Amino acid sequence: MPALALLSLLQFLIAVDVTVVNVALPSIGAQFHAPTASLSWVVTGYTLVGGGLLLLGGRVTDLLGRRRMFLLGAAVFALASLAAGLAPDLPTLIVARFAQGAGEALASPAAMSLIALLFPEPVERARALGIWGAISASGLVAGVLLSGILTQLLHWRWIFGINVPLAAAVLLIAPRLLPPDGPRVRTGRLDLPGAVLLTAGPLSLVYGVLESAPAAIAAGALLVIAFVAVEARTRHPLVPLSFFAHRTRAVANAVTILLSAALSTAFFLLTLYTQDVLSLGPLRAGLAFLPFCAVLLLTISQVPRLIGALGVKHTAMVGLAVTAAGLAWLARLPDEGSYAVDVLPGMAGVAAGMGIGLLALQNAALHGVGERDAGTAAGVQRSVDQLGGSLGLAVLVAVAVADAGVDGFRTAFLYALIGVLVAATGLLLGARDETSGT
């Protein structure tokens, strides 16, 4: 339906901006004379701020209206993209990336909760989330392609500038396609301290890991503990801790953290391996991910059938098993490998596992939600997805850097494999076995 297409378009732009900076980083660094450590924040700042504020975005969505927050998030994202494209220096660019993450934190849970309410039937919802997820996931791959094309043929600033007219189109069309919000009843204050702690904690952890700063890691851990304490005591938390009393939703979100960590690491390291080891240029490296995108879209299209036949739990188990197989193949990457033999099989396994596993877990994370908590559930799911990916990427990339060359890649893939196996065990033992969506 047109409304689903509109929601998916903005999510596609949000996903594109997760990976669109990767190939462009050398050009950005050369223009601003920035070291690699500083450039890393152009990548992680976006996902960390977005993930940290997603729970607040989900809560605001439930309180103030889904269409309102979707429009506000799209506007913030568009303005932040314009600021990033025009940034005169690196600090301004990083701040603009933080603002892009804030826009995502408003728009993404609003879109996801709109889908959950527009498609209440499990199979219908699975199909709608499949379309939304396929378009979103393909944006991750499109980001790599666009980064190489725009940076090489135009200028790196266009990787952000291209968002502006498309987001503007979303803002113009959305009021005509999305149902208006009903009257909202304010039930209390927003948990701003919780939002600050959930954002600052992961930022401090990632900084500590990337910079090998134990003090920052300890501070980040304390901030995360403080977040849990605040949520337990405040009268109006971002997400009531009782929300996780629903066992299937709790397990699904926990498993998502480990799976997202493995997938983010695989995507990042394969981008480096194709360029640094296989000596593919930016455009060829981007094109090398086209099979990844094709397998991803193919498997996502089959997830509704799998859920109908196996149920959500066993469908997610299939996704985790396929992901594990792909990671096991990549854990044996040779020092001088070939794309067809050493990369493509593992890449295909990871893509198939991502399409099946994440979509099944999304369905489980939204099981049993209604009008009052759809935004919160969507915010939790998106938050654990992004924060898990960001934190996992920081830890596993640090592992890869600690060991020189391809040996570090192999070690990181091995650790990612172990994480997925732990996730599969937790899902097998912890989630209920119900074909209705849990």
Short mmCIF file of C-alpha atoms in Angstrom, two decimals:
data_model
loop_
_atom_site.label_atom_id
_atom_site.label_comp_id
_atom_site.label_asym_id
_atom_site.label_seq_id
_atom_site.Cartn_x
_atom_site.Cartn_y
_atom_site.Cartn_z
CA MET A 1 0.00 0.00 0.00
CA PRO A 2 1.18 3.60 -0.53
CA ALA A 3 1.52 4.33 3.20
CA LEU A 4 3.87 1.35 3.63
CA ALA A 5 5.93 2.52 0.65
CA LEU A 6 6.26 5.98 2.20
CA LEU A 7 7.30 4.64 5.59
CA SER A 8 9.82 2.36 3.88
CA LEU A 9 11.32 5.20 1.84
CA LEU A 10 12.39 7.18 4.88
CA GLN A 11 13.67 4.03 6.58
CA PHE A 12 15.69 3.34 3.43
CA LEU A 13 17.36 6.76 3.74
CA ILE A 14 18.02 6.14 7.44
CA ALA A 15 19.62 2.79 6.64
CA VAL A 16 21.66 4.26 3.78
CA ASP A 17 23.27 6.73 6.17
CA VAL A 18 24.55 3.90 8.38
CA THR A 19 26.99 2.78 5.66
CA VAL A 20 27.16 5.64 3.16
CA VAL A 21 30.14 7.28 4.89
CA ASN A 22 32.42 4.21 4.83
CA VAL A 23 33.97 4.59 1.38
CA ALA A 24 33.95 8.39 1.67
CA LEU A 25 35.94 8.55 4.93
CA PRO A 26 39.37 8.94 3.27
CA SER A 27 38.09 11.92 1.26
CA ILE A 28 36.54 13.47 4.35
CA GLY A 29 39.73 12.96 6.32
CA ALA A 30 41.86 14.47 3.56
CA GLN A 31 39.69 17.59 3.34
CA PHE A 32 39.55 18.17 7.08
CA HIS A 33 43.07 16.82 7.86
CA ALA A 34 41.53 14.46 10.42
CA PRO A 35 43.09 11.31 11.93
CA THR A 36 41.39 7.94 11.67
CA ALA A 37 40.33 7.93 15.34
CA SER A 38 38.39 11.15 14.87
CA LEU A 39 36.83 9.94 11.63
CA SER A 40 35.41 6.88 13.37
CA TRP A 41 32.88 9.11 15.11
CA VAL A 42 31.38 10.02 11.73
CA VAL A 43 30.31 6.37 11.55
CA THR A 44 29.52 5.42 15.14
CA GLY A 45 28.08 8.75 16.30
CA TYR A 46 25.06 8.35 14.07
CA THR A 47 24.09 4.87 15.21
CA LEU A 48 24.94 5.41 18.88
CA VAL A 49 22.89 8.58 19.29
CA GLY A 50 20.09 7.11 17.21
CA GLY A 51 20.09 3.89 19.22
CA GLY A 52 20.40 5.70 22.55
CA LEU A 53 17.43 7.96 21.88
CA LEU A 54 15.19 5.37 20.23
CA LEU A 55 13.50 4.46 23.50
CA LEU A 56 12.70 8.12 24.09
CA GLY A 57 11.44 8.28 20.52
CA GLY A 58 9.22 5.26 21.11
CA ARG A 59 7.83 6.77 24.31
CA VAL A 60 7.19 10.14 22.66
CA THR A 61 5.48 8.32 19.81
CA ASP A 62 3.02 6.66 22.20
CA LEU A 63 2.34 9.92 24.05
CA LEU A 64 2.17 12.48 21.25
CA GLY A 65 1.13 10.55 18.16
CA ARG A 66 2.75 8.39 15.53
CA ARG A 67 2.18 10.58 12.49
CA ARG A 68 3.34 13.70 14.33
CA MET A 69 6.57 12.07 15.43
CA PHE A 70 7.19 10.53 12.02
CA LEU A 71 6.91 13.97 10.41
CA LEU A 72 9.08 15.62 13.07
CA GLY A 73 11.74 12.92 12.76
CA ALA A 74 11.78 13.24 8.98
CA ALA A 75 12.20 17.02 9.26
CA VAL A 76 15.08 16.72 11.75
CA PHE A 77 16.76 14.10 9.56
CA ALA A 78 16.46 16.29 6.46
CA LEU A 79 17.85 19.40 8.17
CA ALA A 80 20.69 17.41 9.75
CA SER A 81 21.55 15.90 6.36
CA LEU A 82 21.73 19.40 4.86
CA ALA A 83 24.00 20.52 7.71
CA ALA A 84 26.27 17.50 7.20
CA GLY A 85 26.56 18.19 3.48
CA LEU A 86 27.50 21.82 4.15
CA ALA A 87 29.74 21.17 7.19
CA PRO A 88 32.82 23.47 7.14
CA ASP A 89 34.83 21.26 9.52
CA LEU A 90 34.87 17.83 11.13
CA PRO A 91 33.30 18.81 14.49
CA THR A 92 30.33 20.32 12.66
CA LEU A 93 29.99 17.17 10.57
CA ILE A 94 30.03 14.96 13.68
CA VAL A 95 27.39 17.12 15.39
CA ALA A 96 25.25 16.90 12.24
CA ARG A 97 25.62 13.11 12.32
CA PHE A 98 24.44 13.14 15.95
CA ALA A 99 21.41 15.16 14.82
CA GLN A 100 20.71 12.67 12.04
CA GLY A 101 20.62 9.98 14.71
CA ALA A 102 18.15 12.05 16.73
CA GLY A 103 15.91 12.33 13.66
CA GLU A 104 16.04 8.59 13.21
CA ALA A 105 15.16 8.08 16.88
CA LEU A 106 11.86 9.89 16.30
CA ALA A 107 10.97 8.63 12.82
CA SER A 108 11.94 4.95 13.01
CA PRO A 109 9.85 3.78 16.01
CA ALA A 110 6.95 5.88 14.74
CA ALA A 111 7.12 4.12 11.37
CA MET A 112 7.50 0.68 12.90
CA SER A 113 4.60 1.19 15.30
CA LEU A 114 2.43 2.53 12.47
CA ILE A 115 3.09 -0.71 10.58
CA ALA A 116 2.26 -2.78 13.67
CA LEU A 117 -1.11 -1.03 14.00
CA LEU A 118 -1.94 -0.78 10.29
CA PHE A 119 -1.36 -4.54 9.91
CA PRO A 120 -2.70 -6.20 13.09
CA GLU A 121 -2.91 -9.78 11.77
CA PRO A 122 0.33 -11.80 12.38
CA VAL A 123 0.78 -12.99 8.78
CA GLU A 124 -0.20 -9.61 7.34
CA ARG A 125 2.12 -7.84 9.76
CA ALA A 126 4.95 -10.23 8.91
CA ARG A 127 4.49 -9.47 5.22
CA ALA A 128 4.44 -5.69 5.83
CA LEU A 129 7.48 -5.85 8.11
CA GLY A 130 9.15 -8.01 5.46
CA ILE A 131 8.72 -5.30 2.84
CA TRP A 132 9.81 -2.60 5.30
CA GLY A 133 12.77 -4.68 6.45
CA ALA A 134 13.85 -5.57 2.92
CA ILE A 135 13.89 -1.95 1.83
CA SER A 136 15.65 -0.93 5.03
CA ALA A 137 18.26 -3.69 4.77
CA SER A 138 18.91 -2.98 1.10
CA GLY A 139 19.66 0.58 2.17
CA LEU A 140 22.72 -0.71 4.06
CA VAL A 141 24.13 -2.13 0.83
CA ALA A 142 22.97 0.83 -1.25
CA GLY A 143 24.92 3.07 1.12
CA VAL A 144 28.17 1.39 0.12
CA LEU A 145 27.35 1.70 -3.59
CA LEU A 146 26.25 5.33 -3.32
CA SER A 147 29.31 6.25 -1.27
CA GLY A 148 31.68 5.04 -3.97
CA ILE A 149 29.70 6.46 -6.87
CA LEU A 150 29.01 9.89 -5.39
CA THR A 151 32.46 10.32 -3.88
CA GLN A 152 34.25 9.34 -7.07
CA LEU A 153 32.02 11.09 -9.60
CA LEU A 154 30.81 14.13 -7.64
CA HIS A 155 31.94 14.94 -4.09
CA TRP A 156 31.59 13.32 -0.68
CA ARG A 157 29.14 16.06 0.38
CA TRP A 158 26.54 14.59 -1.96
CA ILE A 159 26.28 11.43 0.15
CA PHE A 160 24.35 13.62 2.59
CA GLY A 161 22.84 16.08 0.14
CA ILE A 162 20.91 13.38 -1.69
CA ASN A 163 18.78 12.86 1.44
CA VAL A 164 17.36 16.38 1.41
CA PRO A 165 14.99 16.29 -1.60
CA LEU A 166 13.84 12.73 -0.83
CA ALA A 167 13.09 13.52 2.83
CA ALA A 168 11.31 16.69 1.69
CA ALA A 169 9.11 14.55 -0.58
CA VAL A 170 8.24 12.33 2.38
CA LEU A 171 7.22 15.40 4.39
CA LEU A 172 4.96 16.64 1.60
CA ILE A 173 3.25 13.31 0.91
CA ALA A 174 2.95 11.83 4.41
CA PRO A 175 -0.01 13.96 5.61
CA ARG A 176 -2.04 12.64 2.68
CA LEU A 177 -1.28 8.96 3.20
CA LEU A 178 -0.87 8.41 6.93
CA PRO A 179 -3.93 8.35 9.20
CA PRO A 180 -4.19 11.35 11.53
CA ASP A 181 -3.38 10.87 15.19
CA GLY A 182 -6.27 10.73 17.59
CA PRO A 183 -6.43 12.85 20.72
CA ARG A 184 -3.56 12.05 23.02
CA VAL A 185 -3.79 11.97 26.79
CA ARG A 186 -0.58 12.89 28.57
CA THR A 187 0.11 10.37 31.30
CA GLY A 188 3.22 11.96 32.79
CA ARG A 189 6.59 13.47 32.11
CA LEU A 190 9.16 12.12 29.71
CA ASP A 191 12.09 10.30 31.23
CA LEU A 192 14.82 12.63 30.01
CA PRO A 193 17.43 11.44 32.58
CA GLY A 194 16.94 7.89 31.31
CA ALA A 195 17.40 9.01 27.71
CA VAL A 196 20.60 10.88 28.59
CA LEU A 197 22.03 7.89 30.46
CA LEU A 198 21.13 5.43 27.72
CA THR A 199 22.87 7.63 25.15
CA ALA A 200 25.90 8.62 27.23
CA GLY A 201 26.60 5.10 28.50
CA PRO A 202 27.11 3.41 25.10
CA LEU A 203 28.99 6.46 23.78
CA SER A 204 31.41 6.21 26.70
CA LEU A 205 31.78 2.46 26.25
CA VAL A 206 32.54 2.75 22.54
CA TYR A 207 34.99 5.59 23.16
CA GLY A 208 36.74 3.52 25.79
CA VAL A 209 36.99 0.48 23.55
CA LEU A 210 38.18 2.38 20.48
CA GLU A 211 40.68 4.48 22.43
CA SER A 212 41.74 1.72 24.86
CA ALA A 213 40.64 3.89 27.79
CA PRO A 214 39.65 1.76 30.82
CA ALA A 215 38.31 4.80 32.69
CA ALA A 216 35.85 5.53 29.90
CA ILE A 217 34.76 1.89 29.80
CA ALA A 218 34.16 1.90 33.56
CA ALA A 219 32.24 5.18 33.30
CA GLY A 220 30.12 3.77 30.50
CA ALA A 221 29.29 0.68 32.53
CA LEU A 222 28.30 2.82 35.51
CA LEU A 223 26.07 4.98 33.30
CA VAL A 224 24.29 1.89 31.96
CA ILE A 225 23.78 0.61 35.53
CA ALA A 226 22.48 4.06 36.50
CA PHE A 227 20.02 3.86 33.59
CA VAL A 228 18.58 0.61 34.94
CA ALA A 229 18.33 2.13 38.42
CA VAL A 230 16.54 5.22 37.10
CA GLU A 231 14.10 3.13 35.09
CA ALA A 232 13.31 1.05 38.18
CA ARG A 233 12.49 4.10 40.33
CA THR A 234 11.02 6.76 38.07
CA ARG A 235 7.24 7.01 37.85
CA HIS A 236 7.27 7.40 34.06
CA PRO A 237 10.23 5.41 32.65
CA LEU A 238 11.22 5.25 29.02
CA VAL A 239 10.32 1.61 29.17
CA PRO A 240 8.88 0.02 32.32
CA LEU A 241 11.04 -2.86 33.45
CA SER A 242 7.81 -4.85 33.64
CA PHE A 243 7.75 -4.62 29.82
CA PHE A 244 10.46 -7.29 29.82
CA ALA A 245 8.31 -9.59 31.94
CA HIS A 246 6.89 -10.76 28.60
CA ARG A 247 9.38 -13.57 28.17
CA THR A 248 9.28 -13.88 24.39
CA ARG A 249 9.79 -10.14 23.84
CA ALA A 250 12.65 -10.07 26.36
CA VAL A 251 14.42 -13.03 24.77
CA ALA A 252 13.89 -11.66 21.27
CA ASN A 253 15.50 -8.34 22.18
CA ALA A 254 18.42 -10.01 23.95
CA VAL A 255 19.08 -12.27 20.96
CA THR A 256 18.86 -9.25 18.63
CA ILE A 257 21.79 -7.63 20.46
CA LEU A 258 24.12 -10.56 19.74
CA LEU A 259 22.90 -11.09 16.18
CA SER A 260 23.21 -7.39 15.31
CA ALA A 261 26.72 -7.30 16.76
CA ALA A 262 27.76 -10.17 14.50
CA LEU A 263 26.09 -8.73 11.41
CA SER A 264 27.55 -5.22 11.85
CA THR A 265 31.01 -6.67 12.34
CA ALA A 266 30.72 -8.92 9.28
CA PHE A 267 29.58 -6.05 7.08
CA PHE A 268 32.37 -3.73 8.26
CA LEU A 269 35.19 -6.27 8.06
CA LEU A 270 34.11 -7.57 4.64
CA THR A 271 34.20 -4.00 3.35
CA LEU A 272 37.80 -3.73 4.57
CA TYR A 273 38.80 -7.19 3.32
CA THR A 274 37.56 -6.57 -0.21
CA GLN A 275 39.47 -3.29 -0.44
CA ASP A 276 42.62 -3.88 1.64
CA VAL A 277 43.23 -7.57 0.91
CA LEU A 278 41.52 -8.22 -2.43
CA SER A 279 42.58 -4.75 -3.66
CA LEU A 280 39.16 -3.84 -5.05
CA GLY A 281 38.56 -0.14 -5.66
CA PRO A 282 35.63 1.70 -4.01
CA LEU A 283 33.20 1.07 -6.85
CA ARG A 284 34.17 -2.59 -7.29
CA ALA A 285 34.01 -3.14 -3.54
CA GLY A 286 30.51 -1.72 -3.52
CA LEU A 287 29.47 -3.89 -6.44
CA ALA A 288 30.84 -6.92 -4.60
CA PHE A 289 27.97 -6.52 -2.13
CA LEU A 290 25.27 -6.85 -4.78
CA PRO A 291 24.96 -10.64 -4.18
CA PHE A 292 24.57 -9.85 -0.48
CA CYS A 293 21.63 -7.60 -1.31
CA ALA A 294 20.08 -10.13 -3.70
CA VAL A 295 20.23 -12.97 -1.15
CA LEU A 296 18.91 -10.67 1.56
CA LEU A 297 15.88 -9.61 -0.48
CA LEU A 298 15.17 -13.19 -1.57
CA THR A 299 15.21 -14.58 1.95
CA ILE A 300 13.15 -11.73 3.39
CA SER A 301 10.46 -12.41 0.80
CA GLN A 302 10.16 -15.96 2.14
CA VAL A 303 10.03 -15.12 5.86
CA PRO A 304 6.22 -14.78 6.06
CA ARG A 305 5.90 -18.31 4.65
CA LEU A 306 8.48 -19.63 7.08
CA ILE A 307 6.70 -18.01 10.02
CA GLY A 308 3.41 -19.48 8.87
CA ALA A 309 4.94 -22.95 8.61
CA LEU A 310 7.41 -22.98 11.52
CA GLY A 311 6.36 -20.20 13.87
CA VAL A 312 8.48 -17.22 14.87
CA LYS A 313 10.81 -19.07 17.26
CA HIS A 314 11.88 -21.77 14.83
CA THR A 315 12.14 -19.29 11.97
CA ALA A 316 14.53 -17.21 14.08
CA MET A 317 16.50 -20.37 14.88
CA VAL A 318 16.88 -21.04 11.16
CA GLY A 319 18.19 -17.50 10.70
CA LEU A 320 20.72 -17.89 13.50
CA ALA A 321 21.88 -21.25 12.14
CA VAL A 322 22.44 -19.86 8.64
CA THR A 323 24.24 -16.82 10.07
CA ALA A 324 26.50 -19.13 12.09
CA ALA A 325 27.35 -21.11 8.96
CA GLY A 326 28.30 -17.93 7.11
CA LEU A 327 30.45 -16.68 9.98
CA ALA A 328 32.18 -20.06 10.28
CA TRP A 329 33.13 -19.81 6.61
CA LEU A 330 34.45 -16.26 7.05
CA ALA A 331 36.43 -17.27 10.15
CA ARG A 332 38.78 -19.16 7.80
CA LEU A 333 39.55 -16.21 5.49
CA PRO A 334 43.03 -16.73 3.99
CA ASP A 335 45.71 -14.06 3.89
CA GLU A 336 45.47 -14.02 0.10
CA GLY A 337 41.99 -15.14 -0.78
CA SER A 338 39.58 -14.79 -3.66
CA TYR A 339 36.15 -13.20 -3.70
CA ALA A 340 34.27 -16.11 -5.28
CA VAL A 341 35.69 -18.85 -3.04
CA ASP A 342 36.54 -17.17 0.25
CA VAL A 343 34.12 -14.26 0.56
CA LEU A 344 30.95 -14.91 -1.43
CA PRO A 345 29.76 -18.14 0.32
CA GLY A 346 30.17 -16.65 3.78
CA MET A 347 28.65 -13.34 2.66
CA ALA A 348 25.60 -15.19 1.28
CA GLY A 349 25.16 -17.09 4.54
CA VAL A 350 25.32 -13.92 6.61
CA ALA A 351 22.86 -12.18 4.27
CA ALA A 352 20.36 -15.04 4.42
CA GLY A 353 20.67 -15.31 8.19
CA MET A 354 20.21 -11.56 8.55
CA GLY A 355 17.06 -11.57 6.43
CA ILE A 356 15.47 -14.49 8.24
CA GLY A 357 16.73 -13.93 11.77
CA LEU A 358 16.21 -10.20 12.25
CA LEU A 359 12.76 -10.18 10.68
CA ALA A 360 11.60 -13.11 12.81
CA LEU A 361 12.98 -11.41 15.92
CA GLN A 362 11.22 -8.16 14.97
CA ASN A 363 7.93 -10.05 14.87
CA ALA A 364 8.64 -11.63 18.25
CA ALA A 365 9.60 -8.27 19.76
CA LEU A 366 6.25 -6.80 18.65
CA HIS A 367 4.13 -9.73 19.81
CA GLY A 368 1.12 -8.77 21.90
CA VAL A 369 1.56 -4.98 21.59
CA GLY A 370 -1.41 -2.65 21.33
CA GLU A 371 -2.26 1.01 20.99
CA ARG A 372 -0.65 2.01 24.27
CA ASP A 373 2.72 0.28 23.91
CA ALA A 374 3.34 -0.21 20.17
CA GLY A 375 5.75 2.74 20.04
CA THR A 376 7.61 1.58 23.14
CA ALA A 377 8.00 -1.94 21.77
CA ALA A 378 9.22 -0.61 18.44
CA GLY A 379 11.65 1.75 20.18
CA VAL A 380 13.07 -1.06 22.31
CA GLN A 381 13.55 -3.32 19.31
CA ARG A 382 15.24 -0.68 17.17
CA SER A 383 17.37 0.48 20.11
CA VAL A 384 18.76 -2.94 20.95
CA ASP A 385 19.36 -3.55 17.25
CA GLN A 386 21.46 -0.40 16.78
CA LEU A 387 23.19 -0.30 20.15
CA GLY A 388 23.99 -3.99 19.89
CA GLY A 389 25.43 -3.45 16.44
CA SER A 390 27.47 -0.41 17.53
CA LEU A 391 28.86 -1.91 20.72
CA GLY A 392 29.55 -5.25 19.07
CA LEU A 393 31.29 -3.54 16.19
CA ALA A 394 33.51 -1.56 18.56
CA VAL A 395 34.49 -4.63 20.58
CA LEU A 396 35.06 -6.98 17.65
CA VAL A 397 36.89 -4.41 15.54
CA ALA A 398 39.15 -3.76 18.54
CA VAL A 399 39.80 -7.50 18.59
CA ALA A 400 40.58 -7.44 14.87
CA VAL A 401 42.97 -4.50 15.25
CA ALA A 402 44.77 -6.15 18.18
CA ASP A 403 45.87 -8.99 15.87
CA ALA A 404 47.73 -7.82 12.80
CA GLY A 405 46.35 -8.33 9.30
CA VAL A 406 43.83 -10.96 8.26
CA ASP A 407 44.49 -12.97 11.41
CA GLY A 408 42.60 -10.29 13.31
CA PHE A 409 39.68 -10.61 10.88
CA ARG A 410 39.55 -14.35 11.49
CA THR A 411 39.56 -13.85 15.26
CA ALA A 412 36.76 -11.26 15.09
CA PHE A 413 34.61 -13.54 12.91
CA LEU A 414 35.22 -16.41 15.34
CA TYR A 415 34.07 -14.31 18.29
CA ALA A 416 31.03 -13.19 16.29
CA LEU A 417 30.25 -16.86 15.62
CA ILE A 418 30.45 -17.65 19.33
CA GLY A 419 28.05 -14.78 20.05
CA VAL A 420 25.50 -16.10 17.55
CA LEU A 421 25.75 -19.62 19.02
CA VAL A 422 25.11 -18.17 22.49
CA ALA A 423 22.12 -16.29 21.07
CA ALA A 424 20.74 -19.48 19.50
CA THR A 425 21.08 -21.33 22.79
CA GLY A 426 19.30 -18.56 24.67
CA LEU A 427 16.48 -18.48 22.13
CA LEU A 428 16.09 -22.26 22.20
CA LEU A 429 15.88 -22.38 25.98
CA GLY A 430 14.18 -19.08 26.74
CA ALA A 431 11.51 -18.35 24.15
CA ARG A 432 8.11 -19.96 24.18
CA ASP A 433 7.30 -22.34 21.36
CA GLU A 434 4.14 -20.81 19.88
CA THR A 435 3.38 -20.52 16.19
CA SER A 436 1.14 -17.52 16.71
CA GLY A 437 4.05 -15.13 16.81
CA THR A 438 6.06 -15.97 19.88
#
